[in-house]
Short mmCIF file of C-alpha atoms and ligand atoms in Angstrom, two decimals:
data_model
loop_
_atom_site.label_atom_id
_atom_site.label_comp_id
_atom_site.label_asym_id
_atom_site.label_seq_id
_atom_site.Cartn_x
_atom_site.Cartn_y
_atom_site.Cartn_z
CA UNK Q 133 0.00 0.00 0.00
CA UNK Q 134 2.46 2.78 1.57
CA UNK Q 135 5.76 2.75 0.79
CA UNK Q 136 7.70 0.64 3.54
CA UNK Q 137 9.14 3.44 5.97
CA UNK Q 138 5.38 4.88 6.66
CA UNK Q 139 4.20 1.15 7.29
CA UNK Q 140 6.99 0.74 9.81
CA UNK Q 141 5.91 3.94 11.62
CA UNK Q 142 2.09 3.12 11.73
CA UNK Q 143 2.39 -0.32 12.21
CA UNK Q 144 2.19 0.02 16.43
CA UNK Q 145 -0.78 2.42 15.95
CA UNK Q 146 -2.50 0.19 13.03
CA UNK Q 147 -2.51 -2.80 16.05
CA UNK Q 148 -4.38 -0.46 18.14
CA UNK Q 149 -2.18 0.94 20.69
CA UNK Q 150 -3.24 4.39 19.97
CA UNK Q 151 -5.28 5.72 22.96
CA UNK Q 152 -7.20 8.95 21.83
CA UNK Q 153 -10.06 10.95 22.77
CA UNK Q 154 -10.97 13.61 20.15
CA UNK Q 155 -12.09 11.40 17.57
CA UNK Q 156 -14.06 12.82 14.88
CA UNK Q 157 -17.56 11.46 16.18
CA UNK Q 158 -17.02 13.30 19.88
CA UNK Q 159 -18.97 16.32 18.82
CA UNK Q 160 -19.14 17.45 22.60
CA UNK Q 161 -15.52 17.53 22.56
CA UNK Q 162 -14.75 18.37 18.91
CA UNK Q 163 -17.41 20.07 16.97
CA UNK Q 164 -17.73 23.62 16.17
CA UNK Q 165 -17.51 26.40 19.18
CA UNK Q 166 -18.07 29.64 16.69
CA UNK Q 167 -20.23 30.50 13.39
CA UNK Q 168 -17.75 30.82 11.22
CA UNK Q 169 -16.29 27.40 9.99
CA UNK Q 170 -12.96 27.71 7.94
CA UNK Q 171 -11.78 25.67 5.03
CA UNK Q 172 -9.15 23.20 6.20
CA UNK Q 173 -7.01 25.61 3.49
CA UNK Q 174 -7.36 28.30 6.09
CA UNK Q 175 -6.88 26.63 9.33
CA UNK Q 176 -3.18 25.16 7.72
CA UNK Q 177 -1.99 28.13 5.67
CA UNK Q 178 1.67 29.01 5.75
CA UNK Q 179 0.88 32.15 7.60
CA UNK Q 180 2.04 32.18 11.58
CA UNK Q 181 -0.75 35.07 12.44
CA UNK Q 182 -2.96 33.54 9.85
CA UNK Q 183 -3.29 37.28 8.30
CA UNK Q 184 -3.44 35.41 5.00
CA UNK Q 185 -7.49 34.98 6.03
CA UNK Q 186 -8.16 38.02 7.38
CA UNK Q 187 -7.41 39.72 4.44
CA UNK Q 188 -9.00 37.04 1.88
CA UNK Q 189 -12.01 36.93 4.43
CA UNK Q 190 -12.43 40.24 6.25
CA UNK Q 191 -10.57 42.52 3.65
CA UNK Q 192 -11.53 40.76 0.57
CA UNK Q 193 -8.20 40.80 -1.28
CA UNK Q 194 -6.96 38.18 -3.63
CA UNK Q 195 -3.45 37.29 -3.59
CA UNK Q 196 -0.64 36.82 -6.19
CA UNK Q 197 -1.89 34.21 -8.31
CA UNK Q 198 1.68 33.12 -10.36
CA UNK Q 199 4.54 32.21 -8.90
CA UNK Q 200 4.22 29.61 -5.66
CA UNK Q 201 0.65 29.72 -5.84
CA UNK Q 202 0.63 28.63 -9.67
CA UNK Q 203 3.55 26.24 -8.72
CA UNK Q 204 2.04 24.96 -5.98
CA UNK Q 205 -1.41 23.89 -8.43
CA UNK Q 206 1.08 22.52 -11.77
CA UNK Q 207 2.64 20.20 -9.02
CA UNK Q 208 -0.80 18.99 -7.27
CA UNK Q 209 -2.42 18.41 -10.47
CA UNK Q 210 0.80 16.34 -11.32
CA UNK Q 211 0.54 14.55 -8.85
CA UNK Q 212 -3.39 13.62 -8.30
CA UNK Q 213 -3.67 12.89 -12.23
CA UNK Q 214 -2.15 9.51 -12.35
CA UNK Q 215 -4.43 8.23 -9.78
CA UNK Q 216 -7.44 9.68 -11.55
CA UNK Q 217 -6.59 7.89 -14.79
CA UNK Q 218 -5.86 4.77 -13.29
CA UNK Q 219 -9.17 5.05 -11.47
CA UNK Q 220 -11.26 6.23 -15.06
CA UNK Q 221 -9.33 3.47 -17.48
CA UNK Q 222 -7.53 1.10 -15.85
CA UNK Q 223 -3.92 1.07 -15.30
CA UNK Q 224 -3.01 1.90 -19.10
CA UNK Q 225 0.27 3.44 -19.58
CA UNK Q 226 -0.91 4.57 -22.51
CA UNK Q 227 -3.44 6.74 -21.36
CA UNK Q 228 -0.90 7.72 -18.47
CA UNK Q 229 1.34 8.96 -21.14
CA UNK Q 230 -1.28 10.86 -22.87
CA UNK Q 231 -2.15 12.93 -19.76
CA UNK Q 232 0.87 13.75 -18.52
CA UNK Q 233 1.96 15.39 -21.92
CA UNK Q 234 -1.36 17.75 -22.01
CA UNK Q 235 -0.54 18.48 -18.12
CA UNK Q 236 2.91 19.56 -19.21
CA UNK Q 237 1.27 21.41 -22.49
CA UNK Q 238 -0.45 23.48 -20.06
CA UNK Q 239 2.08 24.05 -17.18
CA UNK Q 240 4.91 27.03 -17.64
CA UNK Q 241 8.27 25.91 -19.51
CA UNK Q 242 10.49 26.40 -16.16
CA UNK Q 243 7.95 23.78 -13.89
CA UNK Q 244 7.70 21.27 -16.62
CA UNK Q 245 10.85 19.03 -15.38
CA UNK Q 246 9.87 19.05 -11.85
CA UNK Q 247 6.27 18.40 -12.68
CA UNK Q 248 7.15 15.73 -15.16
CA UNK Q 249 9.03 13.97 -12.13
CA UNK Q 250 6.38 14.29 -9.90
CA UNK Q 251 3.94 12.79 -12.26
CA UNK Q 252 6.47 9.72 -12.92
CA UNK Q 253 6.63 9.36 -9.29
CA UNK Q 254 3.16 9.22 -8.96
CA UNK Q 255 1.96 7.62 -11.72
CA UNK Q 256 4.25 4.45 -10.23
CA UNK Q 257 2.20 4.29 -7.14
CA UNK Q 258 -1.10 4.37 -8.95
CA UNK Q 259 0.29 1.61 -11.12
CA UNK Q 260 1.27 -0.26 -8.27
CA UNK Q 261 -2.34 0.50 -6.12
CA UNK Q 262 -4.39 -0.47 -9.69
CA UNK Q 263 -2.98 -3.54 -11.23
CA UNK Q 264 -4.05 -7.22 -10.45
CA UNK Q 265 -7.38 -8.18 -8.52
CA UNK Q 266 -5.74 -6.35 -5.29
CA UNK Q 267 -7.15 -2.91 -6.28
CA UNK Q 268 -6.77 -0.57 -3.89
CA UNK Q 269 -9.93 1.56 -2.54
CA UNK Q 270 -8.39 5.00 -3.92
CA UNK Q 271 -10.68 8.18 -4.03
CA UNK Q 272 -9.14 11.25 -5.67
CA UNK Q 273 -10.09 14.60 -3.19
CA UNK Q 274 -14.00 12.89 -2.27
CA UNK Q 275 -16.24 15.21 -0.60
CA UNK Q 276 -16.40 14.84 3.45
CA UNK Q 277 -18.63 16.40 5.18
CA UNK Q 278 -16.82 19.12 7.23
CA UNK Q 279 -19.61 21.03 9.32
CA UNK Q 280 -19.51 18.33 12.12
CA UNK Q 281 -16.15 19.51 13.08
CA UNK Q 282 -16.43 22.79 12.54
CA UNK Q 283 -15.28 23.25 9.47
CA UNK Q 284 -16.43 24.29 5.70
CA UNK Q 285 -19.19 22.07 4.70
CA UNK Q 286 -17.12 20.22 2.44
CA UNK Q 287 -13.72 18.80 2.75
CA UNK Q 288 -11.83 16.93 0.18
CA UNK Q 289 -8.59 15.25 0.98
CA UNK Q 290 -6.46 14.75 -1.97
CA UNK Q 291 -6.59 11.25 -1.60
CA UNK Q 292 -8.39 8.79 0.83
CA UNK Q 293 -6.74 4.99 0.33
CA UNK Q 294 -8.77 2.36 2.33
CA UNK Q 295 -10.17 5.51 4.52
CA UNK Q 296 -6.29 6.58 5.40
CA UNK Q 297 -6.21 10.54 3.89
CA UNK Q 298 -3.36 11.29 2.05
CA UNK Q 299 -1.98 15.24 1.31
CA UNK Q 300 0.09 16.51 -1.29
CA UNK Q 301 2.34 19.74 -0.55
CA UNK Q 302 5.01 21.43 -2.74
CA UNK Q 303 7.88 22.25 -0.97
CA UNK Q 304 8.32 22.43 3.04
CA UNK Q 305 5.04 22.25 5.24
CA UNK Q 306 5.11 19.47 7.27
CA UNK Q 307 4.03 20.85 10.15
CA UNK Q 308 1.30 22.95 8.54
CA UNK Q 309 -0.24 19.48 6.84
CA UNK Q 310 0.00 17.46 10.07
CA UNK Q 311 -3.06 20.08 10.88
CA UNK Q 312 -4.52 19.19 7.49
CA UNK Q 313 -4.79 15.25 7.86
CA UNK Q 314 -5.63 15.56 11.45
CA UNK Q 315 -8.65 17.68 10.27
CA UNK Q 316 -9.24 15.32 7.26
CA UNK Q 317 -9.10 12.29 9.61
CA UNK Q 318 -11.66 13.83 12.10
CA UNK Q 319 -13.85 14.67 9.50
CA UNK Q 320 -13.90 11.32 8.08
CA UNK Q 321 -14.02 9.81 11.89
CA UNK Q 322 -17.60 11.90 12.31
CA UNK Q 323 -18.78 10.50 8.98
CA UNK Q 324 -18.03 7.13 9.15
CA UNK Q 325 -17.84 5.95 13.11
CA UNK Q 326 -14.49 4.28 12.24
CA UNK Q 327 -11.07 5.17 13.52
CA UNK Q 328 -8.48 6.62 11.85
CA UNK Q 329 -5.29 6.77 13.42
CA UNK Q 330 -3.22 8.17 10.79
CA UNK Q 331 -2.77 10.21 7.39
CA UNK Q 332 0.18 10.46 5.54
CA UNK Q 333 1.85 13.78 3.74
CA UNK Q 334 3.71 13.37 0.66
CA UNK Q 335 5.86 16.47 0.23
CA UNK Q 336 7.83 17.30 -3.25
CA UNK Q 337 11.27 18.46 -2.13
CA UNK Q 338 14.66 18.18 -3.35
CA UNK Q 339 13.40 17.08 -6.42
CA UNK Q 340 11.54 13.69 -5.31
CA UNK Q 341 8.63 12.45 -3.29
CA UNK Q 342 9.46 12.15 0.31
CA UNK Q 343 6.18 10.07 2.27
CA UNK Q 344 5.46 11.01 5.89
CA UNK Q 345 3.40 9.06 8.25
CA UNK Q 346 1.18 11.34 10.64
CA UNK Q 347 0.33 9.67 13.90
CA UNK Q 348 -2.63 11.64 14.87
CA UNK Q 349 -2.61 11.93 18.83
CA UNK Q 350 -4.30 13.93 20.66
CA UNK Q 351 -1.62 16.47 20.76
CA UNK Q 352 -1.75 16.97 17.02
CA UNK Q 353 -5.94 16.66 16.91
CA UNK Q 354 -5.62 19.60 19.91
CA UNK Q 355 -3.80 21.92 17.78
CA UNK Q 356 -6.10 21.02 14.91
CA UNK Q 357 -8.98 22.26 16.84
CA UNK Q 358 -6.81 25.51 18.57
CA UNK Q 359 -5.86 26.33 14.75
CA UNK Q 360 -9.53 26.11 13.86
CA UNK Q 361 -10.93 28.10 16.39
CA UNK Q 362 -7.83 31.04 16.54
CA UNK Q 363 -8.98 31.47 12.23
CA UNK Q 364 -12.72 31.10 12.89
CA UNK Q 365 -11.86 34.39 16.12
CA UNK Q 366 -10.34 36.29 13.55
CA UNK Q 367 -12.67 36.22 10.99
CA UNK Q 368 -15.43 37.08 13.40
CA UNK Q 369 -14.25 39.72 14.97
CA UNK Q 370 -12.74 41.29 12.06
CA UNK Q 371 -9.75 42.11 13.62
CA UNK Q 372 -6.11 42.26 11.81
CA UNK Q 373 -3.93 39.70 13.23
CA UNK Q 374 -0.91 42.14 12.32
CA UNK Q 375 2.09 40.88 10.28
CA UNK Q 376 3.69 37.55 11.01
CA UNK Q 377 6.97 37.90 13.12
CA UNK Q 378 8.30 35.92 10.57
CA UNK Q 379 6.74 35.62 7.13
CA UNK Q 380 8.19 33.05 4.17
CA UNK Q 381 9.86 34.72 0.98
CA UNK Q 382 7.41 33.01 -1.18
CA UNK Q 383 4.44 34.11 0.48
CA UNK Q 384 2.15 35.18 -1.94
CA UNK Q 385 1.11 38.09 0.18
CA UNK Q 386 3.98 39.57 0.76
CA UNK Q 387 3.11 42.58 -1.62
CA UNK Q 388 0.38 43.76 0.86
CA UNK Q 389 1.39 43.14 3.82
CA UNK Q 390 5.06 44.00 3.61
CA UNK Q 391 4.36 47.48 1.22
CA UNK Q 392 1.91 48.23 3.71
CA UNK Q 393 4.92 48.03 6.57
CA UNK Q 394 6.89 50.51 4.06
CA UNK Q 395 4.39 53.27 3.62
S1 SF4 D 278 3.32 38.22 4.26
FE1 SF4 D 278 3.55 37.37 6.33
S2 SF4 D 278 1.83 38.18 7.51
FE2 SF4 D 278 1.37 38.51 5.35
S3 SF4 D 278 0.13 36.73 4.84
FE3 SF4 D 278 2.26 36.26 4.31
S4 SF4 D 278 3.10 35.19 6.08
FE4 SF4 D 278 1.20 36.22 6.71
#
């Protein structure tokens, strides 16, 4: 299924030696505390003060839309396409081929290498998870209902394999995405009644895919829920979270917030 190093690490919790009490289904403990319910988008955006949402949400702005953010959508395309084709047709390498050169027809010159090796990558796992009889229950992003944990009213993982979700990110943001399965995996908890005790980021770096298990403890399901509540405050009150102490160089929002700072 996974590759062999995120087995290993789940393995212990997959035997059930995970003891945990804000599963998905324990609305008293986990479901929303404020009107506004953010997108799970919001809750783990690269922003520390999460000013990224006040001013999409409470200021209306739109940010930069090239660069990272364009990056960011070649590469997550490149990598959920192989499992969609696979799904549609059957594991045809054929048909593989065939998408991956109109996803490079349509992606910038300068991304097309990286996004050709991310597809490759990719396109070898959803190979591996469709051939034979021992077809793997994929689902490219599904729609989860979020509302019961206080979130948008739709969620959609980018991938959920045998109920395990699975999130793509370009570049660093571990940390960020540990808040993104945890919210996938609580979400999926209050619709189904069944346990999940893990989700896995794949991260593009360094020019390959790296896989990372997620053991999602309570510690990580609590700062899920802070997270969620701290963007749902803002938005609410309307107040400006001020600029992050320390804000990424790719941040798409630098041209506000840091030309503001310069006036
Ligand atoms: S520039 Fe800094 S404060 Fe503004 S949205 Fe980006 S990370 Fe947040």
């Amino acid at each position: 299924m996974f590759p062999a190093p995120v087995l290993e690490r789940v393995r212990g919790v997959v035997a059930g030696d995970l003891v945990v009490e804000l599963r998905g289904w324990r609305l008293e403990l986990v479901g929303p505390r404020r009107g506004f319910m953010p997108t799970v988008s919001e809750v783990s955006s690269p922003c520390p003060s999460k000013r990224d949402v006040y001013l999409r949400r409470v200021r209306g702005l739109k940010p930069a839309s090239d660069g990272v953010l364009l990056a960011g959508r070649v590469f997550h395309e490149a990598f959920l396409e192989p499992f969609r084709v696979v799904l549609r047709a059957g594991p045809s390498l054929e048909r593989l081929a065939g998408a991956k050169a109109r996803l490079l027809r349509g992606a910038p010159r300068e991304l097309r290498s990286a996004a050709s090796r991310v597809f490759d990558a990719s396109s070898a796992l959803a190979m591996a998870w469709g051939v034979g009889g021992a077809r793997l229950p994929v689902a490219v992003e599904p729609e989860v209902p979020g509302g019961p944990v206080g979130l948008s009213d739709v969620v959609r993982p980018d991938l959920l394999v045998a109920g395990v979700p699975v999130d793509f990110v370009y570049g660093n943001g571990l940390e960020r995405k540990e808040l993104a399965v945890a919210a996938y995996a609580m979400a999926v908890e209050a619709a189904s009644n069944n346990p999940v005790n893990y989700g896995v980021v794949v991260q593009y770096a360094g020019g390959r895919l790296l896989w990372r298990a997620v053991i999602l403890d309570d510690r990580v399901r609590s700062r899920f829920l802070e997270a969620r509540d701290a963007v749902a405050r803002i938005v609410e009150s309307g107040e400006d979270p001020g600029v992050a102490e320390s804000c990424p160089d790719w941040c798409p929002w630098r041209g506000v917030c840091h030309a503001a700072l310069r006036v």
